[in-house]
Amino acid sequence: MRNLIILLFLIAQSNLALGQSDYFYPSGQNFDPNIPSPEEFLGYPIGEFHTRHDRIVSYFEMLAEKSDKATLQVIGKTYEQRPQIVLTVTSPENHGNLESIRQEHLKISDPSQTSPDVSAMPVVMTLGFNVHGNEPSSSEAALLTAYYIVASNTPEAEEYRKNAVIFIDPVYNPDGRDRHTNWANMHRGDPKVADPWDREHNEVWPSGRVNHYWFDLNRDWLPLVHPESKARIDFYHQWLPNMVTDFHEMGTNSTYFFEPTKPFGSENPLVPRTNYDKLNNLMAKYFSRNLDEIGSLYFTKEVFDNSYPGYGSTYPDIHGGLGLVFEQASSRGHLQQSRTRQVEFRFTIRNHLRSALATIEGTVKEKDVFLKHQREFFESAISDANADPVKAYIFGEQYDQTRLNAFLELALRHNIKVYSTSQSQQQGGLSYQAGKSYIIPTNQPQYRMVKSMFEKVKSFHDSVFYDASAWSMALAYGIDHTEIKTTRFQLEEQINEVPSNTIDQKQATYAYLLDSKDLNVHKALYHLLKNEVYVHVGLKPFAATVGGQTKSYSYGSLVVSVVDQDLAQEEIHQYVKEAAALSGLEFDPVGTGMSVSGIDLGSGNFRPIDAPKAMMIVGEGVYLYEAGEIWHLLDTKVGMPITKVDKIDLPRVNLNDYTTIVMVHGNYNDLSDSWVADLKRWVGSGGTLITQKSATSWAINKELSISEFKTKNKEENEDVPRLNYATAQDARGAQRIGGSIYELDLDITHPIGFGYQKEQIPVYRNSTIFLKPSQNEFSTVGQYTSSPWLSGYISADNLELVKNSASIVVSPNGNGRVIQFTDNPNFRGTWLGTSKLFLNALFYGALVRVP
C-alpha cells in the first residue's frame, strides 16, 4: 500500500508539471518528478505574480540541492546586499571535471597555446536575464529555463547537458527588479486591470529599471562602475563563454525582436564580420522556428545597434563569443491592453522562454562553429595587432594617483595585459614618469579591448545611434596616453593588481598642506569639515619647505593650521590621519607660515571653506541617470550625503537650510512661479545653484542667469575676450548631439578648475545646448576650443556651434551665483577626468565672486 501511495504521489506531481508545461514548453516533455517545478515551489502559476528576487534565489538553491546536474554559486552582492547568483548546469560527468573543462576552454582564447580539439569539447554559454529591473518577464523565464535544463529527461535535454556548460544568471539587477516587483504586486488587481493608465502599469520615479544609484547596468559592462558589473565581469573572464544572452522588454504595442540588429554602420568595426554575417544569421533560424511554433509575431534587423562595446549583448562580441539581445513587448504589470490585444505577463514570459530554449538548442547544435569562431577571433586579434601601426599605448598621470589607479584597475579587470615602466620617458610630446606610467602592448589576445579603451573614432557609416558614439576610457579618465608606433619599447614586469598605497601621516607643528591635484582631495576635505576642522583653500599658488625640500602647490591647495582651531593639536592630527587614510593622500606637515614663494599661509588669498549642505531636486521629469550619477559620486568618491528632494515637496522646504542646490537635466516647467521667485531670492542672498544641460537652459529662461544661447547666426556670436579668473582683481583694478568627446579650454585658476594642471581637457557631451561665452571676461570657466572634436559623431552644423562655445559659465545673481554646465561632468560615473569640476563647484562655489 505504501508503495502505491508513493507511486500515486509521483504521478500527481508529474501531472502538475505537465499541466504547467502545456502552455510554456514544447510538447513531449518528461520532467523528473523529484524536482519541483517553479509553480510547485512558489505556490502560484508563473505569470500570476511577479516573483521576488529572494524567491528566485531559493528556487535555484533547491535545484542545486536536489540535482547532481546543477551547482549554485554567489558571485557578488548588490549595494542593497542582495546576492548575485549563477546556476551551473551540465551533465554529472562534466560537473566532476569542471575545472579541467574550464582550463581547456581558455586555451581556445590563447593563440600561444595549441588549439584543443573543439569537437570533443562542450560549448560554454551564459543565459543572462533582467538587467533592467522593470523588464521582469525574463527572470520568470529564467526559472522555467532552469527547471527545463535541470529536470527534463528528454533526449534533447540530455544532449544539451552533455555538450554544454550552461550558466544561468537569473537577475542581472536584483535591486531594480525588487523595486518593480513590489510595485507590480501591490497594485495588482483581481480581476486584473488591462487599462494602460492603471497605476500598476505606471511606476513612480525612479522606476525599477535602474540599480540602487539609478544607473543603467546594461551600459556598465565597459565602465564597470558598480559591484554588480564587476562581479559579473570577473566571472565572465573565468570562462569566456561562447554565447551570452541579454533579455529585455520594450513598448506594449511592439511584438518581439531578436538579432540580427540593424546592419552596417551600427556594428562595431573592431569585431570580425563573421560575428554579424554568419553567427547572428545562424542562430536566427532557431529563434524564428521556436516563435513560429507558438504563433508569436517578431521582427529583426530594423533597430538597435552593436557599436558600443559595453552592453550585455555586445561585450561578448569583442571577446570571441556571440552576444544576443532579445526584446519582448511588455505587459508592464500582469495584463495590459495594446492597440490590438491584451498582453498577458505569462505570454511575455513564454516568448522569452522559447528564445532561451532556442539559444541552448542552437548553441549546442552549432557548438563547433562557435568554438572555432572563438579560436579564430583571438588568432585574428594577434594578426590584426601585428598589422596595426600602433604597437603599444603608454599611459600615465603624474599628479593624480587616484585616477591613474582607477584606470589601471579598469584595464586589469578587462583582462588586459599591462606592464610597468622603470624609466621616465618622452612620448608624443608628453612626459611619462617612472612609477607613474604603464605600457599596454597591442600584440595580445585582448587587442580589440585595448583599442576600445584608447581609440578615437570619427568616421561612421550612420549618423543615428541608439547610444553613445564615443567611449574612449582613456579620455573619460583624463589620462595622458600616447600611441607608440615603433617596436623599440621595453616591457618590464606585468602588473596583476593595483599598487597599494600606505600612508604614514606625520604630525605638524604649524600647519598641514594638501595639494589639489588628486581626485580624492574632496574626500579628505569633507572628512575634515564634517569633524569641524577649519580648512582654508588657496586662491593662488605658492611653494613651501617640506622635509627640507621646496615643494610647489597649485591653485586650490588646502591648508589646515594647527593653532587657528577650536580643537586640540592631537585631535587635529587624528582627523588629518583619518582623512589621509580615507583618501590615500598624505598631508605635508610644515613648521612655518612663511612660503618660499607665492602667498604666505596667513594670506587673505586663503579662504575658509564651509562644509556644503547640498540639496538635489529629483522626481518626475528629472533625468534620473544624471541625478544618480551625482548621488553615487558623493557617496562613493567623497563620503558626503546629499539631500534628494522631490519636486512636489519643494514648496515645503526651507531653502535657507542649504548652501547649494543642484539641478540636473530634466523638465522643470512644472515648478510654480512663486517657488522660482523663492529660488531667485535664495541665490541672490548668497546661494549657489549648479545646473546641468536643460536645467541650464531653464535657469537662463527663468532669468536666474544672464548667460546667452549661441545660435547659428554668426553675427550674433561675436567673440568675447576671456581672461583668467586669478587675474580678475588686478585687471579690474587697472580698469543633438549623440554622445561624443571634445576638447575644452579650462581656466585652471578659477575655483571650478582647481586641481587641474592642464588647460586643455577632454569632456563628454550629449546635449544640443550651446552657450555664448560670458560678457564678463572672467566668468567663462570652460570654453570649447576652435578645433574641439576628439571622438564620436557630430554633424557639421553642430560642430560649428560647439566651436568656441561656453561649457561652464558662472553667472552672478545678487550675492549668489549660478554655475552652469552645458554638459554632464559625471557621465555614467566613469568620467573621472571631469567629475572634479562638479565637486569643485559644490565645495568652492560659494567662494566665487564674479568681478
mmCIF file of C-alpha atoms in Angstrom, residues 229-508:
data_model
loop_
_atom_site.group_PDB
_atom_site.id
_atom_site.type_symbol
_atom_site.label_atom_id
_atom_site.label_comp_id
_atom_site.label_asym_id
_atom_site.label_seq_id
_atom_site.Cartn_x
_atom_site.Cartn_y
_atom_site.Cartn_z
ATOM 1 C CA SER A 229 29.095 44.628 -13.107
ATOM 2 C CA LYS A 230 32.480 43.999 -11.530
ATOM 3 C CA ALA A 231 31.358 40.648 -10.153
ATOM 4 C CA ARG A 232 29.801 39.693 -13.471
ATOM 5 C CA ILE A 233 32.908 40.572 -15.475
ATOM 6 C CA ASP A 234 35.173 38.758 -13.030
ATOM 7 C CA PHE A 235 33.055 35.642 -13.519
ATOM 8 C CA TYR A 236 32.895 36.199 -17.275
ATOM 9 C CA HIS A 237 36.674 36.145 -17.643
ATOM 10 C CA GLN A 238 36.937 32.935 -15.660
ATOM 11 C CA TRP A 239 35.205 31.182 -18.572
ATOM 12 C CA LEU A 240 34.926 33.399 -21.686
ATOM 13 C CA PRO A 241 31.583 31.914 -22.784
ATOM 14 C CA ASN A 242 30.775 31.337 -26.435
ATOM 15 C CA MET A 243 27.209 32.573 -26.091
ATOM 16 C CA VAL A 244 25.679 35.249 -23.864
ATOM 17 C CA THR A 245 22.047 36.349 -23.848
ATOM 18 C CA ASP A 246 20.555 39.659 -22.774
ATOM 19 C CA PHE A 247 16.758 39.631 -22.389
ATOM 20 C CA HIS A 248 14.780 42.896 -22.397
ATOM 21 C CA GLU A 249 11.314 44.362 -22.830
ATOM 22 C CA MET A 250 10.034 47.207 -24.997
ATOM 23 C CA GLY A 251 6.748 49.028 -25.598
ATOM 24 C CA THR A 252 3.482 47.154 -25.196
ATOM 25 C CA ASN A 253 2.473 47.851 -28.810
ATOM 26 C CA SER A 254 5.542 46.129 -30.240
ATOM 27 C CA THR A 255 5.923 42.414 -30.931
ATOM 28 C CA TYR A 256 9.216 40.549 -30.385
ATOM 29 C CA PHE A 257 12.749 41.301 -31.524
ATOM 30 C CA PHE A 258 15.731 39.031 -31.910
ATOM 31 C CA GLU A 259 19.015 39.601 -33.701
ATOM 32 C CA PRO A 260 20.373 40.382 -36.302
ATOM 33 C CA THR A 261 20.296 44.063 -35.322
ATOM 34 C CA LYS A 262 20.354 46.996 -37.727
ATOM 35 C CA PRO A 263 23.010 46.069 -40.336
ATOM 36 C CA PHE A 264 26.089 48.113 -41.284
ATOM 37 C CA GLY A 265 27.121 51.302 -39.580
ATOM 38 C CA SER A 266 25.579 50.165 -36.294
ATOM 39 C CA GLU A 267 28.128 47.413 -35.832
ATOM 40 C CA ASN A 268 31.483 47.635 -34.111
ATOM 41 C CA PRO A 269 34.262 47.823 -36.729
ATOM 42 C CA LEU A 270 36.665 46.073 -34.348
ATOM 43 C CA VAL A 271 34.522 42.919 -34.350
ATOM 44 C CA PRO A 272 35.122 40.471 -37.234
ATOM 45 C CA ARG A 273 32.347 40.461 -39.818
ATOM 46 C CA THR A 274 31.744 36.739 -39.254
ATOM 47 C CA ASN A 275 30.119 37.643 -35.957
ATOM 48 C CA TYR A 276 27.402 39.639 -37.698
ATOM 49 C CA ASP A 277 27.220 37.960 -41.103
ATOM 50 C CA LYS A 278 27.471 34.332 -40.011
ATOM 51 C CA LEU A 279 26.762 33.705 -36.336
ATOM 52 C CA ASN A 280 23.750 36.003 -35.956
ATOM 53 C CA ASN A 281 22.071 34.562 -39.023
ATOM 54 C CA LEU A 282 22.998 31.072 -37.934
ATOM 55 C CA MET A 283 21.045 31.499 -34.706
ATOM 56 C CA ALA A 284 18.117 33.390 -36.224
ATOM 57 C CA LYS A 285 16.626 30.236 -37.713
ATOM 58 C CA TYR A 286 16.355 28.650 -34.261
ATOM 59 C CA PHE A 287 14.569 31.674 -32.827
ATOM 60 C CA SER A 288 12.156 32.024 -35.706
ATOM 61 C CA ARG A 289 11.217 28.340 -35.631
ATOM 62 C CA ASN A 290 10.530 28.364 -31.900
ATOM 63 C CA LEU A 291 8.398 31.505 -32.109
ATOM 64 C CA ASP A 292 6.608 30.249 -35.220
ATOM 65 C CA GLU A 293 5.540 27.151 -33.278
ATOM 66 C CA ILE A 294 3.562 29.274 -30.817
ATOM 67 C CA GLY A 295 2.402 31.860 -33.366
ATOM 68 C CA SER A 296 4.275 34.840 -31.945
ATOM 69 C CA LEU A 297 4.972 37.823 -34.160
ATOM 70 C CA TYR A 298 8.536 39.088 -34.363
ATOM 71 C CA PHE A 299 10.918 41.272 -36.355
ATOM 72 C CA THR A 300 14.674 41.611 -36.893
ATOM 73 C CA LYS A 301 17.302 43.991 -38.344
ATOM 74 C CA GLU A 302 15.289 47.219 -38.072
ATOM 75 C CA VAL A 303 16.532 48.685 -34.787
ATOM 76 C CA PHE A 304 19.216 48.529 -32.107
ATOM 77 C CA ASP A 305 22.926 48.672 -32.733
ATOM 78 C CA ASN A 306 26.008 46.728 -31.757
ATOM 79 C CA SER A 307 28.567 49.532 -31.838
ATOM 80 C CA TYR A 308 29.025 50.375 -28.135
ATOM 81 C CA PRO A 309 31.019 47.501 -26.557
ATOM 82 C CA GLY A 310 29.586 47.984 -23.061
ATOM 83 C CA TYR A 311 26.205 46.213 -23.369
ATOM 84 C CA GLY A 312 25.496 42.696 -22.192
ATOM 85 C CA SER A 313 24.815 41.849 -25.833
ATOM 86 C CA THR A 314 27.990 43.451 -27.258
ATOM 87 C CA TYR A 315 30.706 42.808 -24.690
ATOM 88 C CA PRO A 316 30.788 39.095 -25.680
ATOM 89 C CA ASP A 317 31.211 40.044 -29.360
ATOM 90 C CA ILE A 318 34.530 41.669 -28.581
ATOM 91 C CA HIS A 319 35.673 38.559 -26.687
ATOM 92 C CA GLY A 320 35.143 35.920 -29.346
ATOM 93 C CA GLY A 321 31.630 34.991 -28.246
ATOM 94 C CA LEU A 322 28.220 35.953 -29.531
ATOM 95 C CA GLY A 323 26.075 38.333 -27.532
ATOM 96 C CA LEU A 324 22.376 38.402 -28.330
ATOM 97 C CA VAL A 325 19.715 40.910 -27.359
ATOM 98 C CA PHE A 326 16.038 39.939 -27.181
ATOM 99 C CA GLU A 327 13.192 42.438 -26.782
ATOM 100 C CA GLN A 328 9.662 41.458 -25.765
ATOM 101 C CA ALA A 329 6.579 43.694 -25.814
ATOM 102 C CA SER A 330 5.945 44.404 -22.141
ATOM 103 C CA SER A 331 2.809 43.937 -20.092
ATOM 104 C CA ARG A 332 4.406 46.317 -17.500
ATOM 105 C CA GLY A 333 2.406 44.504 -14.879
ATOM 106 C CA HIS A 334 0.190 41.438 -15.184
ATOM 107 C CA LEU A 335 -2.097 42.378 -18.059
ATOM 108 C CA GLN A 336 -2.128 45.388 -20.359
ATOM 109 C CA GLN A 337 -4.134 46.370 -23.392
ATOM 110 C CA SER A 338 -2.143 47.090 -26.535
ATOM 111 C CA ARG A 339 -3.523 48.584 -29.742
ATOM 112 C CA THR A 340 -4.647 45.137 -30.907
ATOM 113 C CA ARG A 341 -4.768 42.728 -27.961
ATOM 114 C CA GLN A 342 -4.342 42.223 -24.257
ATOM 115 C CA VAL A 343 -0.735 41.386 -23.440
ATOM 116 C CA GLU A 344 -0.509 38.852 -20.615
ATOM 117 C CA PHE A 345 2.511 38.617 -18.333
ATOM 118 C CA ARG A 346 2.684 34.866 -18.886
ATOM 119 C CA PHE A 347 2.643 35.433 -22.679
ATOM 120 C CA THR A 348 5.716 37.670 -22.418
ATOM 121 C CA ILE A 349 7.400 35.034 -20.251
ATOM 122 C CA ARG A 350 6.671 32.259 -22.747
ATOM 123 C CA ASN A 351 8.254 34.152 -25.639
ATOM 124 C CA HIS A 352 11.459 34.709 -23.681
ATOM 125 C CA LEU A 353 11.446 31.088 -22.506
ATOM 126 C CA ARG A 354 11.182 29.826 -26.078
ATOM 127 C CA SER A 355 14.083 32.059 -27.133
ATOM 128 C CA ALA A 356 16.158 30.827 -24.192
ATOM 129 C CA LEU A 357 15.481 27.220 -25.150
ATOM 130 C CA ALA A 358 16.254 28.037 -28.776
ATOM 131 C CA THR A 359 19.538 29.582 -27.645
ATOM 132 C CA ILE A 360 20.504 26.377 -25.857
ATOM 133 C CA GLU A 361 19.468 24.246 -28.820
ATOM 134 C CA GLY A 362 21.226 26.331 -31.452
ATOM 135 C CA THR A 363 24.418 26.843 -29.459
ATOM 136 C CA VAL A 364 24.787 23.120 -28.782
ATOM 137 C CA LYS A 365 23.959 22.040 -32.326
ATOM 138 C CA GLU A 366 26.373 24.622 -33.748
ATOM 139 C CA LYS A 367 28.936 24.255 -30.989
ATOM 140 C CA ASP A 368 31.861 23.514 -33.266
ATOM 141 C CA VAL A 369 31.117 26.700 -35.212
ATOM 142 C CA PHE A 370 31.148 28.785 -32.030
ATOM 143 C CA LEU A 371 34.268 27.190 -30.606
ATOM 144 C CA LYS A 372 36.146 27.572 -33.902
ATOM 145 C CA HIS A 373 34.979 31.183 -34.188
ATOM 146 C CA GLN A 374 36.371 31.963 -30.748
ATOM 147 C CA ARG A 375 39.737 30.489 -31.693
ATOM 148 C CA GLU A 376 39.814 32.375 -34.988
ATOM 149 C CA PHE A 377 38.757 35.558 -33.184
ATOM 150 C CA PHE A 378 41.785 35.545 -30.915
ATOM 151 C CA GLU A 379 44.147 34.412 -33.667
ATOM 152 C CA SER A 380 42.948 37.303 -35.821
ATOM 153 C CA ALA A 381 43.410 39.621 -32.840
ATOM 154 C CA ILE A 382 47.122 38.842 -32.934
ATOM 155 C CA SER A 383 47.358 39.157 -36.709
ATOM 156 C CA ASP A 384 45.417 42.445 -36.646
ATOM 157 C CA ALA A 385 47.708 43.714 -33.913
ATOM 158 C CA ASN A 386 50.762 42.826 -35.987
ATOM 159 C CA ALA A 387 49.328 44.788 -38.906
ATOM 160 C CA ASP A 388 48.382 47.763 -36.720
ATOM 161 C CA PRO A 389 50.913 50.618 -36.902
ATOM 162 C CA VAL A 390 50.225 51.241 -33.199
ATOM 163 C CA LYS A 391 52.379 48.752 -31.310
ATOM 164 C CA ALA A 392 51.581 49.917 -27.788
ATOM 165 C CA TYR A 393 49.977 52.623 -25.698
ATOM 166 C CA ILE A 394 51.813 54.304 -22.894
ATOM 167 C CA PHE A 395 49.667 55.993 -20.270
ATOM 168 C CA GLY A 396 50.321 57.820 -17.060
ATOM 169 C CA GLU A 397 49.279 60.560 -14.680
ATOM 170 C CA GLN A 398 51.978 62.247 -12.650
ATOM 171 C CA TYR A 399 49.662 64.353 -10.494
ATOM 172 C CA ASP A 400 46.528 62.333 -9.732
ATOM 173 C CA GLN A 401 47.309 58.844 -8.423
ATOM 174 C CA THR A 402 43.629 58.131 -7.750
ATOM 175 C CA ARG A 403 42.628 58.491 -11.395
ATOM 176 C CA LEU A 404 45.697 56.567 -12.563
ATOM 177 C CA ASN A 405 44.934 53.664 -10.227
ATOM 178 C CA ALA A 406 41.285 53.648 -11.258
ATOM 179 C CA PHE A 407 42.196 53.419 -14.957
ATOM 180 C CA LEU A 408 44.768 50.709 -14.251
ATOM 181 C CA GLU A 409 42.190 48.703 -12.301
ATOM 182 C CA LEU A 410 39.724 49.017 -15.177
ATOM 183 C CA ALA A 411 42.248 47.676 -17.690
ATOM 184 C CA LEU A 412 43.188 44.759 -15.447
ATOM 185 C CA ARG A 413 39.542 43.903 -14.814
ATOM 186 C CA HIS A 414 39.055 43.568 -18.563
ATOM 187 C CA ASN A 415 41.924 41.063 -18.599
ATOM 188 C CA ILE A 416 44.223 43.428 -20.498
ATOM 189 C CA LYS A 417 47.949 42.838 -20.048
ATOM 190 C CA VAL A 418 49.669 45.883 -18.568
ATOM 191 C CA TYR A 419 53.387 46.355 -17.920
ATOM 192 C CA SER A 420 55.326 48.694 -15.667
ATOM 193 C CA THR A 421 57.936 51.210 -16.787
ATOM 194 C CA SER A 422 61.051 51.839 -14.710
ATOM 195 C CA GLN A 423 62.403 54.692 -16.815
ATOM 196 C CA SER A 424 60.969 58.155 -17.327
ATOM 197 C CA GLN A 425 60.469 58.979 -20.993
ATOM 198 C CA GLN A 426 59.059 61.388 -23.531
ATOM 199 C CA GLN A 427 56.403 60.099 -25.941
ATOM 200 C CA GLY A 428 54.317 62.222 -28.276
ATOM 201 C CA GLY A 429 55.426 65.416 -26.585
ATOM 202 C CA LEU A 430 54.267 64.201 -23.166
ATOM 203 C CA SER A 431 56.374 63.253 -20.161
ATOM 204 C CA TYR A 432 55.822 59.856 -18.555
ATOM 205 C CA GLN A 433 57.417 59.354 -15.156
ATOM 206 C CA ALA A 434 58.788 56.069 -13.907
ATOM 207 C CA GLY A 435 56.437 54.569 -11.352
ATOM 208 C CA LYS A 436 53.531 56.694 -12.609
ATOM 209 C CA SER A 437 53.147 55.300 -16.105
ATOM 210 C CA TYR A 438 52.454 51.950 -17.741
ATOM 211 C CA ILE A 439 52.600 50.329 -21.184
ATOM 212 C CA ILE A 440 49.897 48.245 -22.831
ATOM 213 C CA PRO A 441 51.126 46.387 -25.930
ATOM 214 C CA THR A 442 48.600 45.875 -28.691
ATOM 215 C CA ASN A 443 50.038 42.451 -29.520
ATOM 216 C CA GLN A 444 47.942 40.486 -27.047
ATOM 217 C CA PRO A 445 44.713 38.458 -27.166
ATOM 218 C CA GLN A 446 42.775 41.446 -25.794
ATOM 219 C CA TYR A 447 43.898 43.617 -28.729
ATOM 220 C CA ARG A 448 40.347 44.675 -29.540
ATOM 221 C CA MET A 449 39.607 45.667 -25.954
ATOM 222 C CA VAL A 450 42.846 47.665 -25.905
ATOM 223 C CA LYS A 451 41.695 49.568 -28.982
ATOM 224 C CA SER A 452 38.293 50.146 -27.365
ATOM 225 C CA MET A 453 39.952 51.697 -24.329
ATOM 226 C CA PHE A 454 42.129 54.130 -26.276
ATOM 227 C CA GLU A 455 40.928 54.594 -29.846
ATOM 228 C CA LYS A 456 39.323 57.829 -31.020
ATOM 229 C CA VAL A 457 36.774 57.237 -33.783
ATOM 230 C CA LYS A 458 35.447 59.934 -36.122
ATOM 231 C CA SER A 459 34.304 58.010 -39.217
ATOM 232 C CA PHE A 460 30.850 56.424 -39.220
ATOM 233 C CA HIS A 461 28.549 54.723 -41.715
ATOM 234 C CA ASP A 462 25.476 56.058 -39.924
ATOM 235 C CA SER A 463 24.513 59.224 -38.074
ATOM 236 C CA VAL A 464 21.809 57.714 -35.842
ATOM 237 C CA PHE A 465 22.938 55.934 -32.694
ATOM 238 C CA TYR A 466 20.946 54.005 -30.113
ATOM 239 C CA ASP A 467 23.517 55.133 -27.563
ATOM 240 C CA ALA A 468 26.922 56.783 -27.307
ATOM 241 C CA SER A 469 29.125 57.121 -30.379
ATOM 242 C CA ALA A 470 32.349 57.572 -28.386
ATOM 243 C CA TRP A 471 33.595 55.612 -25.414
ATOM 244 C CA SER A 472 37.358 56.019 -25.080
ATOM 245 C CA MET A 473 38.035 55.203 -21.441
ATOM 246 C CA ALA A 474 41.414 56.935 -21.565
ATOM 247 C CA LEU A 475 39.663 60.199 -22.432
ATOM 248 C CA ALA A 476 36.946 59.576 -19.847
ATOM 249 C CA TYR A 477 39.531 59.226 -17.116
ATOM 250 C CA GLY A 478 41.508 62.196 -18.420
ATOM 251 C CA ILE A 479 44.623 60.042 -18.556
ATOM 252 C CA ASP A 480 47.646 61.092 -20.597
ATOM 253 C CA HIS A 481 48.297 58.494 -23.273
ATOM 254 C CA THR A 482 50.346 58.212 -26.428
ATOM 255 C CA GLU A 483 50.434 55.758 -29.304
ATOM 256 C CA ILE A 484 53.796 54.031 -29.732
ATOM 257 C CA LYS A 485 54.386 53.165 -33.360
ATOM 258 C CA THR A 486 57.763 51.529 -33.012
ATOM 259 C CA THR A 487 58.726 48.119 -31.706
ATOM 260 C CA ARG A 488 61.596 49.683 -29.763
ATOM 261 C CA PHE A 489 59.983 49.740 -26.353
ATOM 262 C CA GLN A 490 60.711 47.600 -23.341
ATOM 263 C CA LEU A 491 58.125 45.562 -21.466
ATOM 264 C CA GLU A 492 59.043 45.017 -17.856
ATOM 265 C CA GLU A 493 57.079 43.417 -15.041
ATOM 266 C CA GLN A 494 53.491 42.502 -15.858
ATOM 267 C CA ILE A 495 51.055 44.213 -13.491
ATOM 268 C CA ASN A 496 48.410 41.957 -11.959
ATOM 269 C CA GLU A 497 46.964 44.302 -9.339
ATOM 270 C CA VAL A 498 46.810 47.982 -8.487
ATOM 271 C CA PRO A 499 49.748 49.009 -6.283
ATOM 272 C CA SER A 500 48.802 49.636 -2.658
ATOM 273 C CA ASN A 501 49.437 52.993 -1.049
ATOM 274 C CA THR A 502 50.350 53.075 2.640
ATOM 275 C CA ILE A 503 50.105 56.473 4.337
ATOM 276 C CA ASP A 504 52.317 57.314 7.312
ATOM 277 C CA GLN A 505 50.897 60.682 8.244
ATOM 278 C CA LYS A 506 53.430 62.822 10.136
ATOM 279 C CA GLN A 507 52.383 65.380 12.724
ATOM 280 C CA ALA A 508 52.718 69.116 12.062
#
